[in-house]
Short mmCIF file of C-alpha atoms in Angstrom, two decimals:
data_model
loop_
_atom_site.label_atom_id
_atom_site.label_comp_id
_atom_site.label_asym_id
_atom_site.label_seq_id
_atom_site.Cartn_x
_atom_site.Cartn_y
_atom_site.Cartn_z
CA MET A 153 0.36 -18.78 -23.40
CA THR A 154 1.73 -15.25 -23.02
CA LYS A 155 -0.78 -12.68 -21.84
CA LEU A 156 -0.26 -8.96 -22.30
CA ILE A 157 -2.40 -6.50 -20.35
CA ILE A 158 -2.31 -2.86 -21.42
CA GLN A 159 -3.22 -0.64 -18.49
CA ILE A 160 -4.38 2.97 -18.77
CA PRO A 161 -4.75 5.20 -15.68
CA CYS A 162 -7.66 7.60 -16.23
CA PHE A 163 -8.97 10.73 -14.59
CA ASN A 164 -11.79 12.44 -16.50
CA GLU A 165 -10.66 11.12 -19.89
CA GLU A 166 -14.06 10.83 -21.54
CA GLY A 167 -12.94 12.90 -24.52
CA THR A 168 -9.77 10.96 -25.40
CA LEU A 169 -10.09 7.47 -23.91
CA GLY A 170 -12.08 6.04 -26.81
CA MET A 171 -9.46 7.18 -29.31
CA SER A 172 -6.68 5.73 -27.17
CA LEU A 173 -8.44 2.37 -26.85
CA ASP A 174 -9.16 2.15 -30.57
CA ALA A 175 -5.46 2.69 -31.34
CA LEU A 176 -4.25 -0.21 -29.17
CA PRO A 177 -2.91 -3.24 -31.06
CA THR A 178 -5.03 -6.37 -31.15
CA ALA A 179 -2.22 -8.74 -32.13
CA ILE A 180 1.53 -8.80 -31.52
CA PRO A 181 3.92 -11.59 -32.60
CA GLY A 182 4.85 -13.65 -29.55
CA ILE A 183 1.75 -12.57 -27.58
CA ASP A 184 -1.15 -15.01 -27.39
CA ASN A 185 -3.67 -12.82 -25.60
CA ILE A 186 -4.02 -9.03 -25.32
CA GLU A 187 -6.39 -7.52 -22.77
CA ARG A 188 -7.02 -3.94 -21.62
CA LEU A 189 -7.27 -2.57 -18.10
CA ILE A 190 -8.61 0.82 -17.10
CA ILE A 191 -7.92 2.43 -13.71
CA ASP A 192 -10.70 4.96 -13.15
CA ASP A 193 -9.07 7.31 -10.64
CA GLY A 194 -12.20 8.98 -9.28
CA SER A 195 -13.44 10.33 -12.61
CA THR A 196 -16.57 12.48 -12.52
CA ASP A 197 -17.31 12.41 -16.25
CA GLY A 198 -18.20 9.56 -18.60
CA THR A 199 -14.82 7.83 -18.54
CA LEU A 200 -16.24 4.65 -17.07
CA GLU A 201 -19.05 4.52 -19.63
CA VAL A 202 -16.57 4.87 -22.48
CA ALA A 203 -14.50 1.98 -21.11
CA ARG A 204 -17.56 -0.23 -20.82
CA ARG A 205 -18.82 0.72 -24.25
CA LYS A 206 -15.45 -0.22 -25.73
CA GLY A 207 -15.58 -3.61 -24.03
CA VAL A 208 -12.56 -3.14 -21.76
CA GLU A 209 -11.83 -6.45 -20.09
CA HIS A 210 -10.71 -5.15 -16.70
CA ILE A 211 -11.81 -2.02 -14.83
CA VAL A 212 -10.45 -0.84 -11.49
CA ARG A 213 -12.49 1.86 -9.80
CA VAL A 214 -10.94 4.25 -7.28
CA PRO A 215 -13.74 6.14 -5.46
CA GLN A 216 -11.73 9.35 -5.08
CA ASN A 217 -8.89 10.79 -7.10
CA ARG A 218 -5.66 9.71 -5.41
CA GLY A 219 -3.12 10.55 -8.07
CA LEU A 220 -1.20 8.93 -10.88
CA ALA A 221 1.23 6.94 -8.73
CA ASN A 222 -1.57 5.23 -6.81
CA ALA A 223 -3.48 4.49 -10.02
CA PHE A 224 -0.37 2.99 -11.57
CA MET A 225 0.23 0.65 -8.64
CA GLN A 226 -3.41 -0.38 -8.44
CA GLY A 227 -3.26 -1.18 -12.14
CA LEU A 228 -0.15 -3.33 -11.75
CA ASP A 229 -1.75 -5.24 -8.90
CA ALA A 230 -4.95 -5.87 -10.87
CA ALA A 231 -3.01 -6.89 -13.99
CA LEU A 232 -0.95 -9.39 -12.02
CA LYS A 233 -4.07 -10.85 -10.41
CA ALA A 234 -5.58 -11.17 -13.89
CA GLY A 235 -2.63 -13.34 -14.92
CA ALA A 236 -0.59 -10.87 -16.97
CA ASP A 237 2.82 -12.06 -18.09
CA ILE A 238 3.65 -8.60 -19.43
CA VAL A 239 2.09 -5.28 -18.43
CA VAL A 240 2.27 -2.19 -20.61
CA ASN A 241 1.40 1.20 -19.13
CA THR A 242 0.27 3.99 -21.43
CA ASP A 243 -1.65 7.27 -21.22
CA ALA A 244 -5.33 7.90 -21.82
CA ASP A 245 -4.71 11.05 -23.87
CA ASN A 246 -3.19 9.10 -26.78
CA GLN A 247 0.18 10.80 -26.26
CA TYR A 248 2.15 7.76 -27.36
CA VAL A 249 1.87 5.99 -30.70
CA ALA A 250 0.19 2.72 -29.76
CA ASP A 251 1.87 0.77 -32.56
CA ASP A 252 5.14 1.17 -30.63
CA ILE A 253 3.82 -1.18 -27.94
CA GLU A 254 5.29 -3.98 -30.01
CA LYS A 255 8.71 -2.30 -29.70
CA LEU A 256 8.23 -2.02 -25.93
CA VAL A 257 7.42 -5.68 -25.32
CA ARG A 258 10.01 -7.12 -27.71
CA PRO A 259 13.00 -6.94 -25.28
CA VAL A 260 10.84 -8.58 -22.59
CA LEU A 261 9.75 -11.36 -24.94
CA ASP A 262 13.34 -11.91 -26.05
CA GLY A 263 14.53 -12.11 -22.44
CA LYS A 264 16.82 -9.07 -22.81
CA ALA A 265 15.10 -6.90 -20.19
CA GLU A 266 12.31 -6.98 -17.63
CA ILE A 267 11.46 -3.28 -17.79
CA VAL A 268 11.44 -1.29 -21.03
CA VAL A 269 10.96 2.48 -21.10
CA GLY A 270 9.74 4.26 -24.21
CA ALA A 271 12.04 7.24 -24.79
CA ARG A 272 10.31 10.18 -26.46
CA PRO A 273 12.09 12.60 -28.79
CA ILE A 274 12.01 15.34 -26.12
CA ALA A 275 13.81 17.93 -28.23
CA ASP A 276 11.22 17.58 -31.01
CA VAL A 277 8.06 17.75 -28.87
CA ASP A 278 6.57 21.14 -29.66
CA GLU A 279 4.17 21.05 -26.71
CA PHE A 280 7.08 21.10 -24.22
CA SER A 281 8.46 24.52 -23.31
CA PRO A 282 12.26 25.02 -23.34
CA LEU A 283 12.22 25.06 -19.52
CA LYS A 284 10.25 21.83 -19.33
CA LYS A 285 12.64 20.16 -21.78
CA LYS A 286 15.59 21.17 -19.62
CA LEU A 287 13.88 19.88 -16.48
CA GLN A 288 13.02 16.61 -18.21
CA ASN A 289 16.67 16.18 -19.13
CA LEU A 290 17.80 17.18 -15.62
CA GLY A 291 15.43 14.69 -14.00
CA SER A 292 16.62 11.93 -16.35
CA TRP A 293 20.26 12.76 -15.56
CA VAL A 294 19.61 12.60 -11.81
CA VAL A 295 17.85 9.25 -12.18
CA ARG A 296 20.73 7.87 -14.26
CA ILE A 297 23.21 8.91 -11.56
CA VAL A 298 21.17 7.52 -8.67
CA SER A 299 20.04 4.30 -10.37
CA GLY A 300 23.11 3.45 -12.42
CA THR A 301 20.97 3.01 -15.54
CA ASP A 302 21.13 4.67 -18.95
CA ILE A 303 17.46 5.64 -19.44
CA PRO A 304 17.37 8.91 -21.45
CA ASP A 305 13.70 9.74 -20.76
CA ALA A 306 13.01 8.89 -17.12
CA PRO A 307 9.65 10.79 -16.89
CA SER A 308 8.14 8.74 -19.72
CA GLY A 309 5.11 6.73 -18.62
CA PHE A 310 5.12 4.49 -21.71
CA ARG A 311 6.59 1.28 -20.32
CA ALA A 312 6.54 -2.49 -20.39
CA PHE A 313 7.06 -4.71 -17.34
CA SER A 314 7.58 -8.42 -17.01
CA ARG A 315 5.51 -10.21 -14.38
CA HIS A 316 8.56 -10.60 -12.16
CA ALA A 317 9.47 -6.91 -12.37
CA ALA A 318 5.90 -5.79 -11.71
CA MET A 319 5.82 -7.85 -8.52
CA ARG A 320 9.00 -6.24 -7.20
CA LEU A 321 8.07 -2.58 -7.65
CA ASN A 322 6.94 -0.35 -4.79
CA VAL A 323 6.14 3.34 -5.18
CA PHE A 324 6.29 5.64 -2.15
CA ASN A 325 5.97 8.92 -4.06
CA SER A 326 2.38 10.17 -4.22
CA HIS A 327 3.13 12.41 -7.23
CA THR A 328 4.58 10.09 -9.87
CA TYR A 329 5.92 6.60 -10.28
CA THR A 330 8.20 7.23 -13.27
CA LEU A 331 11.47 8.21 -11.61
CA GLU A 332 11.16 5.98 -8.57
CA THR A 333 10.53 2.75 -10.48
CA ILE A 334 13.68 3.23 -12.56
CA ILE A 335 15.75 3.80 -9.43
CA GLN A 336 14.27 0.70 -7.81
CA ALA A 337 15.07 -1.35 -10.91
CA GLY A 338 18.67 -0.19 -10.81
CA ARG A 339 19.08 -0.87 -7.09
CA LEU A 340 17.33 -4.25 -7.25
CA GLY A 341 19.29 -5.40 -10.29
CA ILE A 342 16.20 -5.73 -12.51
CA PRO A 343 17.35 -5.66 -16.16
CA ILE A 344 16.04 -2.42 -17.68
CA THR A 345 16.45 -0.88 -21.11
CA TRP A 346 14.80 1.67 -23.39
CA VAL A 347 13.55 1.93 -26.95
CA PRO A 348 12.80 5.06 -28.98
CA VAL A 349 9.08 5.71 -29.37
CA ARG A 350 6.95 8.21 -31.22
CA VAL A 351 4.39 10.63 -29.86
CA ASN A 352 1.15 11.95 -31.28
CA ALA A 353 0.07 15.56 -31.38
CA ALA A 354 -1.28 16.76 -28.03
CA THR A 355 -5.02 16.27 -27.61
CA ARG A 356 -5.27 18.36 -24.43
CA PRO A 357 -3.03 20.22 -21.97
CA SER A 358 -1.21 18.13 -19.38
CA ARG A 359 -3.20 17.61 -16.18
CA LEU A 360 -0.32 16.40 -14.09
CA MET A 361 0.72 20.00 -13.40
CA ARG A 362 -1.37 23.18 -13.55
CA SER A 363 1.53 25.50 -14.44
CA THR A 364 5.21 25.56 -15.36
CA PHE A 365 6.03 26.98 -11.94
CA GLU A 366 4.28 24.07 -10.21
CA TYR A 367 6.09 21.65 -12.51
CA VAL A 368 9.45 23.23 -11.63
CA VAL A 369 8.82 23.15 -7.88
CA THR A 370 7.43 19.62 -7.87
CA SER A 371 10.22 18.30 -10.09
CA MET A 372 12.88 19.74 -7.79
CA LEU A 373 11.17 18.31 -4.70
CA VAL A 374 10.90 14.89 -6.34
CA ILE A 375 14.60 14.97 -7.27
CA LEU A 376 15.58 15.98 -3.72
CA ARG A 377 13.35 13.28 -2.27
CA ILE A 378 14.94 10.70 -4.55
CA PHE A 379 18.40 11.62 -3.31
CA MET A 380 17.20 11.60 0.29
CA ILE A 381 15.57 8.17 0.10
CA TYR A 382 17.89 6.27 -2.22
CA ARG A 383 21.22 8.00 -1.59
CA PRO A 384 20.89 9.20 2.02
CA ARG A 385 24.61 8.98 2.75
CA HIS A 386 25.47 11.17 -0.22
CA PHE A 387 22.53 13.54 0.35
CA PHE A 388 23.21 14.23 4.01
CA GLY A 389 26.95 14.08 3.39
CA LEU A 390 26.74 16.98 0.94
CA ILE A 391 24.43 19.00 3.18
CA GLY A 392 26.55 18.39 6.25
CA ALA A 393 29.72 19.37 4.41
CA VAL A 394 28.54 22.99 4.12
CA PRO A 395 28.29 23.85 7.85
CA PHE A 396 31.29 21.65 8.64
CA ALA A 397 33.43 23.54 6.11
CA LEU A 398 32.23 26.88 7.51
CA GLY A 399 33.01 25.71 11.03
CA THR A 400 36.46 24.56 9.99
CA LEU A 401 37.25 27.93 8.38
CA LEU A 402 36.06 29.80 11.47
CA ALA A 403 38.10 27.51 13.71
CA VAL A 404 41.23 28.07 11.64
CA ARG A 405 40.57 31.83 11.68
CA TRP A 406 40.22 31.81 15.46
CA LEU A 407 43.38 29.75 15.86
CA LEU A 408 45.39 32.13 13.68
CA LEU A 409 44.05 35.14 15.57
CA PHE A 410 44.78 33.49 18.91
CA LEU A 411 48.33 32.49 17.99
CA PHE A 412 49.51 35.49 16.01
CA PHE A 413 47.12 38.43 16.26
CA LEU A 414 45.67 38.26 19.74
CA GLU A 415 45.00 41.73 21.12
CA PRO A 416 45.02 42.41 24.86
CA GLY A 417 41.55 41.87 26.30
CA ARG A 418 40.15 40.18 23.15
CA THR A 419 39.61 36.43 22.97
CA HIS A 420 37.54 36.33 19.76
CA ALA A 421 35.15 34.01 21.59
CA PRO A 422 32.22 34.63 19.16
CA SER A 423 34.27 33.17 16.31
CA LEU A 424 35.11 30.12 18.41
CA ILE A 425 31.47 29.63 19.42
CA ALA A 426 30.27 30.01 15.82
CA ALA A 427 32.89 27.49 14.69
CA ALA A 428 31.75 25.00 17.31
CA VAL A 429 28.10 25.45 16.31
CA PHE A 430 28.78 24.93 12.59
CA LEU A 431 31.02 21.93 13.23
CA LEU A 432 28.35 20.37 15.42
CA MET A 433 25.66 21.02 12.79
CA GLY A 434 27.75 19.31 10.12
CA PHE A 435 28.55 16.34 12.35
CA GLN A 436 24.89 15.89 13.35
CA THR A 437 23.82 16.03 9.71
CA TRP A 438 26.29 13.26 8.90
CA LEU A 439 24.84 11.22 11.76
CA PHE A 440 21.38 11.68 10.20
CA GLY A 441 22.82 10.35 6.94
CA LEU A 442 24.25 7.29 8.67
CA SER A 443 20.92 6.61 10.36
CA ALA A 444 19.05 7.02 7.05
CA GLU A 445 21.52 4.65 5.36
CA LEU A 446 20.79 1.99 7.98
CA GLN A 447 17.05 2.53 7.51
CA SER A 448 17.43 2.09 3.76
CA VAL A 449 18.91 -1.35 4.40
CA ASN A 450 15.86 -2.25 6.49
CA ARG A 451 13.61 -0.95 3.72
CA MET A 452 15.29 -3.22 1.18
CA LEU A 453 14.78 -6.20 3.49
CA LEU A 454 11.10 -5.32 3.90
CA GLU A 455 10.74 -4.94 0.13
CA ASP A 456 12.20 -8.42 -0.35
CA ILE A 457 9.77 -9.88 2.22
CA ARG A 458 6.85 -8.13 0.52
CA TYR A 459 7.97 -9.47 -2.87
CA ARG A 460 8.07 -13.03 -1.58
CA GLN A 461 4.61 -12.69 -0.03
CA ARG A 462 3.21 -11.14 -3.17
CA ARG A 463 4.70 -13.86 -5.35
CA ALA A 464 3.13 -16.56 -3.18
CA GLU A 465 -0.28 -14.83 -3.20
CA LEU A 466 -0.26 -14.33 -6.96
CA ALA A 467 0.84 -17.92 -7.53
CA ASP A 468 -2.17 -19.06 -5.51
CA ASP A 469 -4.44 -16.80 -7.61
CA LYS A 470 -3.03 -18.22 -10.83
CA ASP A 471 -3.51 -21.79 -9.61
CA ALA A 472 -7.10 -20.97 -8.64
CA ARG A 473 -7.83 -19.60 -12.14
CA ALA A 474 -6.28 -22.68 -13.71
#
């Protein structure tokens, strides 16, 4: 018996949730049971009532709005405890064409991948500004470099996860889970692929960001944070190279002045001091990178321990339900 649970994070989605639920498939070849799960992330409207009226099988209530990443992880945890073999995450605003859920789960059912990302036709989405399209592509490029995957639409939230993959994921970013989960999949060796999916016309403006400026700033911070956490050696290595290069140039300048152009009474000490300061800054930054690299190894060990504990707990839950 293969159970699919379709989870939908919600925050004040009274106006669109019903439409999104009605569009979900009720049968998919290879799936024996399809259930729905709503994560009510501190909604203050009638979102919860809509979910109940539509007969949603599982509802997770978060008393206060804590953001999309938290809602996503709470949904995964609840879906696993409910016995899901495959979890599909989609949006409450009906952004994605629900019929493409079958395309998402097919690689998982066929054993070809454990995470499948639905890639939107970014260039053809009229609701995205040219700047947002460029940032989407930039973010996807960064994620491909860091993770070693080939996902063309990293910010897409339309995804399918096998039970094993869902148990292994951990999200530390409070803003979004989309980029981080792909990077984790690449680093943990979880088979991941993508399929092209369709999108519906926008039903409302995006609530993830209030303005393009906020989107730009947040996207850049997320990208920098990704490099810092998952490629600390490269991140601090690049940063440290700047002051170290400046210090080296100043040191060479001082040496040339001292050997060939030294004037009586002038030692050019400020240049030598500045060189020493910049060299020290670069060296210390590289030490930070080394320390962060060692911490990343510890983090991977802790993630493996957490995965083993989670697998044992969920196995006990499944036995209890049986």
